[in-house]
Amino acid sequence: MRKFVLIIFLIVSCVSLQVDSAPPPPPAAFPSYDIIQLVISWPPTYCQTGNTCKDWGQIKKRFSLHGLWPADATGKSIDAKAYCSQGPTFSTPEQLNAWINTKANLFTDLLNYWPSIIKNSKDESVWTQQWNEHGVCSSSHICTNTYFEKAVDQSKKLDNLLEMLKKSGIEPHATKLYPVAKIKSAVQAATGKTNNVYISCSNIGQDSMLREISICLDKMAVNYVPCPVAQEPKSCKGPIKFPPFPTAEQGQPGPIEDLGFTELAVDNIPMLL
């Protein structure tokens, strides 16, 4: 009888051990993304509604990088909170900086090519937010520091975009109106491609003003590809304005439209190399 009880005990123990040691279910698969959108903002338009910008004298007179946004085949940006929560995110800018500093000169390049235009917002806070809300969805193909390298590389290619637009007859002006198609053609000429790009606007009073340009890249953020027409922005109303930068003497801009620069408190950081 004692032997029988012992056998039963061992069987139960083995079954319990197998149950206790069973591996956890695998995490949900990352959503498929097909392209990455390079989104650049025009500060004179942004700095009129929403959150407060820095003084004009502190904002570089060029397009400001908003982010690299993974998107699906229709051009719709992937919702990181809904679909990429299992990816590596950062709860503080210091955590992100540890990754950025593994690449020589990357931090310095980011300060130059991806500065914050928001008053009292650190550059690192912007990078952290953009990774947490968008970049993390590219983790299936691009690791964290490579994502920021690609942001710098693509920004460098467009560093003289204003000059290139000027060659096509598009330049900032207080009263001139430009057909959206003409701005698109000028951006295409600047990139050397005929790929479709997105132009979006802010409508302030009776004026429709250039707000952002989105240029689509392949999923490794290397080559230009066409932006899908399914997500073509419809915010521009007729010919639009391309407002100039005010002078530094004109003081601090008004508040700017939400660029998504909200602080996040997320802590989910498996190591990526």
mmCIF file of C-alpha atoms in Angstrom:
data_model
loop_
_atom_site.group_PDB
_atom_site.id
_atom_site.type_symbol
_atom_site.label_atom_id
_atom_site.label_comp_id
_atom_site.label_asym_id
_atom_site.label_seq_id
_atom_site.Cartn_x
_atom_site.Cartn_y
_atom_site.Cartn_z
ATOM 1 C CA MET A 1 0.000 0.000 0.000
ATOM 2 C CA ARG A 2 2.796 2.404 0.911
ATOM 3 C CA LYS A 3 4.515 1.510 -2.378
ATOM 4 C CA PHE A 4 1.285 2.231 -4.280
ATOM 5 C CA VAL A 5 0.911 5.612 -2.579
ATOM 6 C CA LEU A 6 4.530 6.458 -3.402
ATOM 7 C CA ILE A 7 3.987 5.630 -7.071
ATOM 8 C CA ILE A 8 0.863 7.815 -7.190
ATOM 9 C CA PHE A 9 2.803 10.657 -5.511
ATOM 10 C CA LEU A 10 5.610 10.429 -8.082
ATOM 11 C CA ILE A 11 3.161 10.415 -10.980
ATOM 12 C CA VAL A 12 1.345 13.478 -9.628
ATOM 13 C CA SER A 13 4.670 15.224 -8.970
ATOM 14 C CA CYS A 14 5.860 14.573 -12.526
ATOM 15 C CA VAL A 15 2.625 15.839 -14.009
ATOM 16 C CA SER A 16 2.800 18.947 -11.797
ATOM 17 C CA LEU A 17 6.406 19.536 -12.819
ATOM 18 C CA GLN A 18 5.512 19.278 -16.494
ATOM 19 C CA VAL A 19 2.648 21.720 -16.059
ATOM 20 C CA ASP A 20 4.728 24.145 -13.980
ATOM 21 C CA SER A 21 7.652 24.044 -16.411
ATOM 22 C CA ALA A 22 5.550 24.401 -19.568
ATOM 23 C CA PRO A 23 6.780 27.359 -21.637
ATOM 24 C CA PRO A 24 4.607 30.475 -21.737
ATOM 25 C CA PRO A 25 2.622 31.073 -24.912
ATOM 26 C CA PRO A 26 4.590 32.927 -27.596
ATOM 27 C CA PRO A 27 3.960 36.664 -27.932
ATOM 28 C CA ALA A 28 1.650 37.851 -30.659
ATOM 29 C CA ALA A 29 3.345 38.337 -34.005
ATOM 30 C CA PHE A 30 4.353 41.857 -34.978
ATOM 31 C CA PRO A 31 1.967 43.419 -37.481
ATOM 32 C CA SER A 32 3.140 43.379 -41.054
ATOM 33 C CA TYR A 33 4.397 46.708 -42.310
ATOM 34 C CA ASP A 34 5.213 47.413 -45.930
ATOM 35 C CA ILE A 35 6.716 50.894 -46.004
ATOM 36 C CA ILE A 36 8.144 53.530 -43.689
ATOM 37 C CA GLN A 37 7.027 57.127 -44.050
ATOM 38 C CA LEU A 38 9.608 59.874 -43.573
ATOM 39 C CA VAL A 39 7.434 62.672 -42.169
ATOM 40 C CA ILE A 40 8.821 66.208 -42.155
ATOM 41 C CA SER A 41 7.033 69.245 -40.719
ATOM 42 C CA TRP A 42 7.114 72.921 -41.674
ATOM 43 C CA PRO A 43 7.519 74.905 -38.405
ATOM 44 C CA PRO A 44 5.936 78.215 -39.548
ATOM 45 C CA THR A 45 2.653 76.354 -40.044
ATOM 46 C CA TYR A 46 2.856 74.153 -36.965
ATOM 47 C CA CYS A 47 3.743 77.009 -34.679
ATOM 48 C CA GLN A 48 0.333 78.627 -34.904
ATOM 49 C CA THR A 49 -1.969 76.152 -33.144
ATOM 50 C CA GLY A 50 -1.563 73.605 -30.341
ATOM 51 C CA ASN A 51 1.481 73.363 -28.038
ATOM 52 C CA THR A 52 4.035 76.133 -27.621
ATOM 53 C CA CYS A 53 7.129 76.249 -29.820
ATOM 54 C CA LYS A 54 10.569 77.564 -29.028
ATOM 55 C CA ASP A 55 11.477 81.119 -30.000
ATOM 56 C CA TRP A 56 11.913 81.574 -33.745
ATOM 57 C CA GLY A 57 15.595 82.287 -33.280
ATOM 58 C CA GLN A 58 16.027 78.801 -31.776
ATOM 59 C CA ILE A 59 14.320 76.925 -34.622
ATOM 60 C CA LYS A 60 16.404 76.033 -37.659
ATOM 61 C CA LYS A 61 15.043 77.490 -40.883
ATOM 62 C CA ARG A 62 14.296 74.210 -42.588
ATOM 63 C CA PHE A 63 11.826 71.354 -42.470
ATOM 64 C CA SER A 64 11.772 69.616 -39.095
ATOM 65 C CA LEU A 65 11.859 65.829 -38.915
ATOM 66 C CA HIS A 66 8.670 64.532 -37.300
ATOM 67 C CA GLY A 67 9.487 60.842 -37.513
ATOM 68 C CA LEU A 68 9.830 57.568 -39.387
ATOM 69 C CA TRP A 69 6.454 55.828 -39.323
ATOM 70 C CA PRO A 70 5.961 52.181 -40.344
ATOM 71 C CA ALA A 71 2.783 51.807 -42.413
ATOM 72 C CA ASP A 72 0.838 49.042 -44.097
ATOM 73 C CA ALA A 73 0.359 48.478 -47.830
ATOM 74 C CA THR A 74 -2.433 51.075 -47.938
ATOM 75 C CA GLY A 75 -0.209 53.744 -46.368
ATOM 76 C CA LYS A 76 -1.945 53.657 -42.986
ATOM 77 C CA SER A 77 0.448 54.186 -40.064
ATOM 78 C CA ILE A 78 0.697 51.172 -37.733
ATOM 79 C CA ASP A 79 -0.854 51.799 -34.297
ATOM 80 C CA ALA A 80 1.974 50.928 -31.885
ATOM 81 C CA LYS A 81 -0.219 50.867 -28.778
ATOM 82 C CA ALA A 82 -2.630 48.417 -30.378
ATOM 83 C CA TYR A 83 -0.232 46.169 -32.281
ATOM 84 C CA CYS A 84 3.371 46.623 -31.133
ATOM 85 C CA SER A 85 3.121 46.510 -27.335
ATOM 86 C CA GLN A 86 5.427 43.478 -27.159
ATOM 87 C CA GLY A 87 8.253 45.438 -28.784
ATOM 88 C CA PRO A 88 11.166 47.159 -27.018
ATOM 89 C CA THR A 89 10.079 50.548 -25.663
ATOM 90 C CA PHE A 90 11.709 53.047 -23.310
ATOM 91 C CA SER A 91 10.283 54.703 -20.220
ATOM 92 C CA THR A 92 12.972 57.418 -20.018
ATOM 93 C CA PRO A 93 15.161 59.264 -22.524
ATOM 94 C CA GLU A 94 18.217 58.040 -20.591
ATOM 95 C CA GLN A 95 17.344 54.448 -21.444
ATOM 96 C CA LEU A 96 17.138 55.299 -25.127
ATOM 97 C CA ASN A 97 20.399 57.248 -25.002
ATOM 98 C CA ALA A 98 22.215 54.117 -23.857
ATOM 99 C CA TRP A 99 21.324 52.561 -27.198
ATOM 100 C CA ILE A 100 22.025 55.640 -29.281
ATOM 101 C CA ASN A 101 25.478 56.025 -27.737
ATOM 102 C CA THR A 102 26.506 52.570 -28.972
ATOM 103 C CA LYS A 103 26.848 54.182 -32.416
ATOM 104 C CA ALA A 104 29.651 56.691 -32.881
ATOM 105 C CA ASN A 105 28.439 60.253 -33.617
ATOM 106 C CA LEU A 106 24.772 59.218 -33.716
ATOM 107 C CA PHE A 107 23.780 61.376 -30.733
ATOM 108 C CA THR A 108 25.466 64.439 -32.267
ATOM 109 C CA ASP A 109 23.836 63.771 -35.642
ATOM 110 C CA LEU A 110 20.416 63.485 -34.029
ATOM 111 C CA LEU A 111 20.882 66.811 -32.245
ATOM 112 C CA ASN A 112 21.544 68.376 -35.640
ATOM 113 C CA TYR A 113 18.988 66.583 -37.805
ATOM 114 C CA TRP A 114 16.201 65.805 -35.321
ATOM 115 C CA PRO A 115 15.996 68.667 -32.813
ATOM 116 C CA SER A 116 12.826 69.364 -30.868
ATOM 117 C CA ILE A 117 10.953 72.513 -31.843
ATOM 118 C CA ILE A 118 8.721 72.327 -28.755
ATOM 119 C CA LYS A 119 9.401 74.782 -25.941
ATOM 120 C CA ASN A 120 10.880 73.110 -22.826
ATOM 121 C CA SER A 121 10.961 69.721 -24.560
ATOM 122 C CA LYS A 122 14.298 67.918 -24.647
ATOM 123 C CA ASP A 123 15.426 66.438 -27.942
ATOM 124 C CA GLU A 124 15.807 63.028 -26.290
ATOM 125 C CA SER A 125 12.181 63.135 -25.116
ATOM 126 C CA VAL A 126 11.028 63.598 -28.705
ATOM 127 C CA TRP A 127 13.150 60.672 -29.932
ATOM 128 C CA THR A 128 11.867 58.448 -27.121
ATOM 129 C CA GLN A 129 8.252 59.294 -27.877
ATOM 130 C CA GLN A 130 8.667 58.732 -31.595
ATOM 131 C CA TRP A 131 10.288 55.333 -31.056
ATOM 132 C CA ASN A 132 7.609 54.261 -28.562
ATOM 133 C CA GLU A 133 4.698 55.354 -30.758
ATOM 134 C CA HIS A 134 6.050 54.481 -34.205
ATOM 135 C CA GLY A 135 9.581 53.131 -34.455
ATOM 136 C CA VAL A 136 8.927 50.099 -32.257
ATOM 137 C CA CYS A 137 6.677 48.696 -35.004
ATOM 138 C CA SER A 138 9.744 48.354 -37.249
ATOM 139 C CA SER A 139 11.518 46.133 -34.697
ATOM 140 C CA SER A 140 10.935 43.027 -36.791
ATOM 141 C CA HIS A 141 13.389 44.412 -39.364
ATOM 142 C CA ILE A 142 15.267 47.331 -37.796
ATOM 143 C CA CYS A 143 16.868 47.517 -34.344
ATOM 144 C CA THR A 144 16.602 50.653 -32.247
ATOM 145 C CA ASN A 145 19.869 52.408 -32.998
ATOM 146 C CA THR A 146 19.638 51.498 -36.699
ATOM 147 C CA TYR A 147 16.209 53.148 -36.828
ATOM 148 C CA PHE A 148 17.753 56.406 -35.645
ATOM 149 C CA GLU A 149 20.672 56.021 -38.051
ATOM 150 C CA LYS A 150 18.165 55.730 -40.899
ATOM 151 C CA ALA A 151 16.384 58.860 -39.655
ATOM 152 C CA VAL A 152 19.666 60.767 -39.828
ATOM 153 C CA ASP A 153 20.649 59.304 -43.216
ATOM 154 C CA GLN A 154 17.347 60.242 -44.824
ATOM 155 C CA SER A 155 17.371 63.709 -43.233
ATOM 156 C CA LYS A 156 20.836 64.362 -44.637
ATOM 157 C CA LYS A 157 19.552 63.600 -48.139
ATOM 158 C CA LEU A 158 16.914 66.317 -47.727
ATOM 159 C CA ASP A 159 19.049 68.847 -45.868
ATOM 160 C CA ASN A 160 18.881 71.279 -48.797
ATOM 161 C CA LEU A 161 15.231 70.568 -49.649
ATOM 162 C CA LEU A 162 14.312 74.258 -49.465
ATOM 163 C CA GLU A 163 16.915 75.106 -52.092
ATOM 164 C CA MET A 164 15.755 72.245 -54.285
ATOM 165 C CA LEU A 165 12.130 73.373 -54.013
ATOM 166 C CA LYS A 166 13.189 76.903 -54.931
ATOM 167 C CA LYS A 167 14.661 75.584 -58.191
ATOM 168 C CA SER A 168 11.163 74.338 -59.033
ATOM 169 C CA GLY A 169 9.618 77.720 -58.265
ATOM 170 C CA ILE A 170 8.396 76.780 -54.781
ATOM 171 C CA GLU A 171 9.602 78.981 -51.938
ATOM 172 C CA PRO A 172 8.159 80.327 -48.677
ATOM 173 C CA HIS A 173 6.077 83.461 -49.201
ATOM 174 C CA ALA A 174 3.483 85.315 -47.148
ATOM 175 C CA THR A 175 0.837 85.569 -49.868
ATOM 176 C CA LYS A 176 1.688 83.284 -52.794
ATOM 177 C CA LEU A 177 -0.492 80.252 -53.432
ATOM 178 C CA TYR A 178 0.832 76.985 -54.861
ATOM 179 C CA PRO A 179 -1.105 74.069 -56.362
ATOM 180 C CA VAL A 180 -0.518 70.919 -54.318
ATOM 181 C CA ALA A 181 0.409 69.078 -57.522
ATOM 182 C CA LYS A 182 3.202 71.582 -58.167
ATOM 183 C CA ILE A 183 4.631 71.077 -54.664
ATOM 184 C CA LYS A 184 4.469 67.323 -55.159
ATOM 185 C CA SER A 185 6.351 67.609 -58.441
ATOM 186 C CA ALA A 186 8.988 69.786 -56.784
ATOM 187 C CA VAL A 187 9.502 67.229 -53.987
ATOM 188 C CA GLN A 188 9.728 64.452 -56.570
ATOM 189 C CA ALA A 189 12.368 66.414 -58.451
ATOM 190 C CA ALA A 190 14.267 66.902 -55.191
ATOM 191 C CA THR A 191 14.298 63.160 -54.479
ATOM 192 C CA GLY A 192 15.087 62.228 -58.064
ATOM 193 C CA LYS A 193 12.026 59.974 -58.186
ATOM 194 C CA THR A 194 8.517 60.234 -59.613
ATOM 195 C CA ASN A 195 7.059 58.357 -56.643
ATOM 196 C CA ASN A 196 3.860 59.645 -55.080
ATOM 197 C CA VAL A 197 4.398 61.700 -51.899
ATOM 198 C CA TYR A 198 1.899 63.016 -49.345
ATOM 199 C CA ILE A 199 1.232 66.710 -48.746
ATOM 200 C CA SER A 200 -0.875 67.686 -45.718
ATOM 201 C CA CYS A 201 -2.094 71.082 -44.575
ATOM 202 C CA SER A 202 -3.394 73.047 -41.619
ATOM 203 C CA ASN A 203 -6.428 75.194 -42.375
ATOM 204 C CA ILE A 204 -6.240 78.450 -40.458
ATOM 205 C CA GLY A 205 -9.069 80.869 -41.155
ATOM 206 C CA GLN A 206 -9.425 81.015 -44.924
ATOM 207 C CA ASP A 207 -5.866 79.832 -45.529
ATOM 208 C CA SER A 208 -4.742 76.295 -46.245
ATOM 209 C CA MET A 209 -1.053 76.072 -45.301
ATOM 210 C CA LEU A 210 1.605 73.463 -45.971
ATOM 211 C CA ARG A 211 2.059 71.486 -42.754
ATOM 212 C CA GLU A 212 3.846 68.233 -43.577
ATOM 213 C CA ILE A 213 5.444 66.285 -46.386
ATOM 214 C CA SER A 214 5.596 62.499 -46.166
ATOM 215 C CA ILE A 215 8.062 60.629 -48.362
ATOM 216 C CA CYS A 216 7.727 56.855 -48.425
ATOM 217 C CA LEU A 217 10.634 54.426 -48.051
ATOM 218 C CA ASP A 218 10.989 50.660 -48.251
ATOM 219 C CA LYS A 219 10.675 48.680 -45.011
ATOM 220 C CA MET A 220 14.419 48.983 -44.339
ATOM 221 C CA ALA A 221 14.151 52.800 -44.711
ATOM 222 C CA VAL A 222 16.754 52.852 -47.481
ATOM 223 C CA ASN A 223 15.102 53.466 -50.869
ATOM 224 C CA TYR A 224 12.293 55.770 -51.966
ATOM 225 C CA VAL A 225 9.037 54.030 -52.918
ATOM 226 C CA PRO A 226 5.607 55.388 -53.952
ATOM 227 C CA CYS A 227 3.219 56.404 -51.171
ATOM 228 C CA PRO A 228 -0.050 54.437 -51.591
ATOM 229 C CA VAL A 229 -2.864 56.583 -52.961
ATOM 230 C CA ALA A 230 -5.376 54.991 -50.555
ATOM 231 C CA GLN A 231 -4.182 57.227 -47.695
ATOM 232 C CA GLU A 232 -3.767 60.406 -49.736
ATOM 233 C CA PRO A 233 -4.281 63.339 -47.311
ATOM 234 C CA LYS A 234 -7.363 65.450 -47.991
ATOM 235 C CA SER A 235 -6.549 68.339 -45.658
ATOM 236 C CA CYS A 236 -5.336 70.771 -48.351
ATOM 237 C CA LYS A 237 -8.104 72.974 -49.741
ATOM 238 C CA GLY A 238 -7.216 74.222 -53.213
ATOM 239 C CA PRO A 239 -3.934 76.083 -53.802
ATOM 240 C CA ILE A 240 -2.038 76.402 -50.531
ATOM 241 C CA LYS A 241 0.326 78.784 -48.785
ATOM 242 C CA PHE A 242 3.921 77.990 -47.894
ATOM 243 C CA PRO A 243 4.409 80.567 -45.105
ATOM 244 C CA PRO A 244 7.872 82.012 -44.432
ATOM 245 C CA PHE A 245 9.761 81.892 -41.153
ATOM 246 C CA PRO A 246 9.171 85.040 -39.081
ATOM 247 C CA THR A 247 12.250 86.900 -37.924
ATOM 248 C CA ALA A 248 13.698 86.267 -34.465
ATOM 249 C CA GLU A 249 12.564 89.768 -33.500
ATOM 250 C CA GLN A 250 8.948 88.711 -33.958
ATOM 251 C CA GLY A 251 9.244 86.733 -30.753
ATOM 252 C CA GLN A 252 7.938 83.386 -29.729
ATOM 253 C CA PRO A 253 5.561 81.472 -32.020
ATOM 254 C CA GLY A 254 2.015 80.740 -31.027
ATOM 255 C CA PRO A 255 1.142 77.243 -29.896
ATOM 256 C CA ILE A 256 1.725 74.424 -32.356
ATOM 257 C CA GLU A 257 -0.528 71.658 -33.472
ATOM 258 C CA ASP A 258 -0.028 68.376 -31.653
ATOM 259 C CA LEU A 259 3.051 66.718 -33.108
ATOM 260 C CA GLY A 260 2.541 63.656 -30.941
ATOM 261 C CA PHE A 261 5.256 64.710 -28.517
ATOM 262 C CA THR A 262 3.475 63.379 -25.442
ATOM 263 C CA GLU A 263 5.583 61.829 -22.744
ATOM 264 C CA LEU A 264 5.100 58.096 -22.348
ATOM 265 C CA ALA A 265 5.747 55.955 -19.289
ATOM 266 C CA VAL A 266 6.391 52.496 -20.679
ATOM 267 C CA ASP A 267 8.972 49.988 -19.544
ATOM 268 C CA ASN A 268 9.478 47.036 -21.836
ATOM 269 C CA ILE A 269 13.067 46.807 -22.897
ATOM 270 C CA PRO A 270 14.459 43.498 -24.139
ATOM 271 C CA MET A 271 17.932 43.983 -25.548
ATOM 272 C CA LEU A 272 18.293 44.534 -29.293
ATOM 273 C CA LEU A 273 21.664 44.469 -30.970
#
